[in-house]
Coordinates of C-alpha atoms in Angstrom, one line a residue:
X193 CA 62.1 -13.1 18.8
X194 CA 59.4 -15.6 18.5
X195 CA 55.7 -14.5 19.1
X196 CA 53.4 -16.8 21.1
X197 CA 50.0 -16.3 19.5
X198 CA 46.8 -17.7 21.3
X199 CA 44.9 -20.6 19.5
X200 CA 41.9 -19.3 17.4
X201 CA 38.5 -19.4 19.3
X202 CA 36.4 -22.5 18.7
X203 CA 33.8 -21.9 15.8
X204 CA 30.5 -20.5 17.2
X205 CA 27.6 -23.0 17.3
X206 CA 24.0 -21.7 17.4
X207 CA 21.8 -23.5 19.8
X208 CA 18.7 -22.7 17.8
X209 CA 18.0 -24.6 14.7
X210 CA 16.5 -21.2 13.5
X211 CA 18.6 -18.7 11.8
X212 CA 19.4 -15.9 14.1
X213 CA 17.3 -13.4 12.3
X214 CA 14.0 -15.5 12.1
X215 CA 12.1 -12.5 13.7
X216 CA 12.3 -10.7 10.4
X217 CA 10.0 -11.4 7.5
X218 CA 12.1 -12.4 4.2
X219 CA 10.9 -10.7 1.1
X220 CA 11.9 -10.9 -2.5
X221 CA 12.0 -8.0 -5.0
X222 CA 8.1 -8.6 -5.6
X223 CA 5.7 -9.4 -3.1
X224 CA 1.8 -9.4 -2.5
X225 CA 0.7 -6.8 -0.3
X226 CA -2.8 -7.0 1.5
X227 CA -4.3 -3.6 2.3
X228 CA -5.9 -3.8 5.6
X229 CA -9.7 -3.1 5.8
X230 CA -10.2 -3.4 2.1
X231 CA -9.2 -7.1 1.7
X232 CA -7.3 -5.9 -1.4
X233 CA -4.2 -7.7 -2.7
X234 CA -1.7 -5.5 -4.7
X235 CA 1.5 -6.3 -6.2
X236 CA 4.4 -4.6 -4.5
X237 CA 7.9 -3.9 -5.7
X238 CA 10.4 -4.0 -2.9
X239 CA 13.2 -1.4 -3.3
X240 CA 16.1 -0.8 -1.0
X241 CA 17.0 2.3 -2.9
X242 CA 13.9 4.1 -2.3
X243 CA 13.5 6.0 0.8
X244 CA 9.8 6.4 1.1
X245 CA 7.1 4.0 0.2
X246 CA 4.6 4.8 -2.4
X247 CA 1.0 3.7 -3.2
X248 CA -1.0 4.2 -6.3
X249 CA -3.8 6.7 -5.3
X250 CA -6.0 8.8 -7.7
X251 CA -8.3 11.7 -7.3
X252 CA -6.3 12.9 -4.3
X253 CA -8.1 15.8 -2.6
X254 CA -7.3 17.5 0.6
X255 CA -9.8 18.5 3.0
X256 CA -10.2 19.7 6.6
X257 CA -11.8 17.7 9.5
X258 CA -11.8 18.9 12.9
X259 CA -9.3 21.6 12.0
X260 CA -6.9 18.9 10.8
X261 CA -5.6 18.4 7.2
X262 CA -7.1 15.1 5.7
X263 CA -6.7 13.5 2.4
X264 CA -9.3 11.6 0.3
X265 CA -8.2 9.4 -2.4
X266 CA -9.1 6.4 -4.5
X267 CA -7.3 3.1 -4.7
X268 CA -8.3 0.7 -7.5
X269 CA -8.5 -3.1 -7.2
X270 CA -6.0 -4.2 -9.8
X271 CA -8.0 -7.2 -10.9
X272 CA -11.5 -5.9 -10.8
X273 CA -10.7 -2.1 -11.3
X274 CA -13.3 -1.5 -8.5
X275 CA -12.6 1.8 -6.9
X276 CA -12.0 2.1 -3.0
X277 CA -12.1 5.6 -1.5
X278 CA -10.2 6.1 1.5
X279 CA -9.9 9.0 3.8
X280 CA -6.9 9.4 6.0
X281 CA -5.4 12.2 8.1
X282 CA -2.2 13.8 6.2
X283 CA 0.8 13.2 8.1
X284 CA 3.1 15.5 6.1
X285 CA 3.9 16.5 2.5
X286 CA 6.8 14.6 0.9
X287 CA 8.7 16.5 -1.7
X288 CA 9.4 14.2 -4.8
X289 CA 11.5 14.9 -7.7
X290 CA 10.1 13.1 -10.8
X291 CA 11.8 12.4 -14.0
X292 CA 9.1 14.1 -16.1
X293 CA 9.0 17.4 -14.5
X294 CA 11.6 20.0 -13.7
X295 CA 9.8 21.1 -10.6
X296 CA 9.5 18.9 -7.5
X297 CA 6.0 17.8 -6.5
X298 CA 4.7 18.0 -3.0
X299 CA 2.7 14.9 -2.3
X300 CA 0.7 13.9 0.8
X301 CA 1.9 11.2 3.1
X302 CA -0.7 9.1 5.0
X303 CA -0.8 6.0 7.3
X304 CA -2.1 2.7 5.8
X305 CA -2.2 -0.6 7.4
X306 CA -0.7 -3.5 5.3
X307 CA 0.4 -7.1 5.5
X308 CA 3.1 -8.8 3.6
X309 CA 3.7 -12.5 4.6
X310 CA 3.4 -12.8 8.4
X311 CA 4.1 -9.2 9.0
X312 CA 1.2 -6.8 9.5
X313 CA 2.0 -3.1 10.3
X314 CA 1.0 0.4 9.9
X315 CA 3.2 2.2 7.3
X316 CA 3.7 5.7 5.9
X317 CA 3.0 5.9 2.1
X318 CA 3.3 8.7 -0.3
X319 CA 0.3 9.2 -2.4
X320 CA 1.1 9.3 -6.1
X321 CA -0.4 8.1 -9.4
X322 CA 1.5 4.9 -10.3
X323 CA -1.1 3.9 -13.2
X324 CA 1.7 3.6 -15.5
X325 CA 3.8 1.1 -13.3
X326 CA 3.5 -2.6 -13.1
X327 CA 3.5 -2.2 -9.4
X328 CA 0.8 -0.2 -7.7
X329 CA 2.8 -0.3 -4.3
X330 CA 6.5 0.5 -4.0
X331 CA 7.9 -0.5 -0.5
X332 CA 11.0 1.5 0.4
X333 CA 13.4 1.6 3.3
X334 CA 11.1 3.3 5.7
X335 CA 8.9 0.2 5.8
X336 CA 11.8 -2.4 5.3
X337 CA 13.8 -1.1 8.2
X338 CA 14.1 -3.4 11.1
X339 CA 11.3 -5.9 10.1
X340 CA 12.1 -7.2 6.6
X341 CA 15.2 -8.8 5.0
X342 CA 15.3 -8.5 1.2
X343 CA 16.5 -11.5 -0.9
X344 CA 17.0 -10.0 -4.2
X345 CA 17.3 -13.5 -5.9
X346 CA 13.6 -14.2 -5.1
X347 CA 10.0 -13.2 -5.8
X348 CA 6.9 -13.8 -3.5
X349 CA 9.0 -15.3 -0.8
X350 CA 6.4 -14.0 1.8
X351 CA 3.3 -16.1 1.2
X352 CA 0.1 -14.0 2.0
X353 CA -1.4 -14.9 5.3
X354 CA -4.9 -13.5 5.5
X355 CA -6.3 -13.1 9.0
X356 CA -9.6 -14.8 7.9
X357 CA -7.9 -17.9 6.3
X358 CA -7.8 -20.0 9.5
X359 CA -11.6 -19.2 10.1
X360 CA -12.5 -20.4 6.7
X361 CA -11.0 -23.8 7.2
X362 CA -12.8 -24.7 10.4

């Protein structure tokens, strides 16, 4: 017996000229990240196969404030090597297995506000010494999810938009 198939549906047309995912920041494998409050730009490596984002921090010290655990750490300006000492409430510890050590490290996790392209957000970063890495910041899935799309074919796809740029031009 011959089967009657309905005709295929007409191709979908998007009413908008914008791509459907235009609310997300498109990023490449390398981007510039602006650390809020410090006016400090650092190279960030975007990595979809890393779960947790990491920032290069030295002199990491735990201390207590109002019976809560806090962390004091130093971030260095990549160009001037100027140190910036930050204090943040410790959110938790992240257990990290390193290639150089048989025992996993427990590293503090803090919240840092940062900007990549038009996207400005608070993010959780593991504090670790990344002085031997080309990239002081590693952006992992915890910060990419729902807000960034990674185009692995490009670099610096998200031009840095500083909040004070428009004020400087007027």
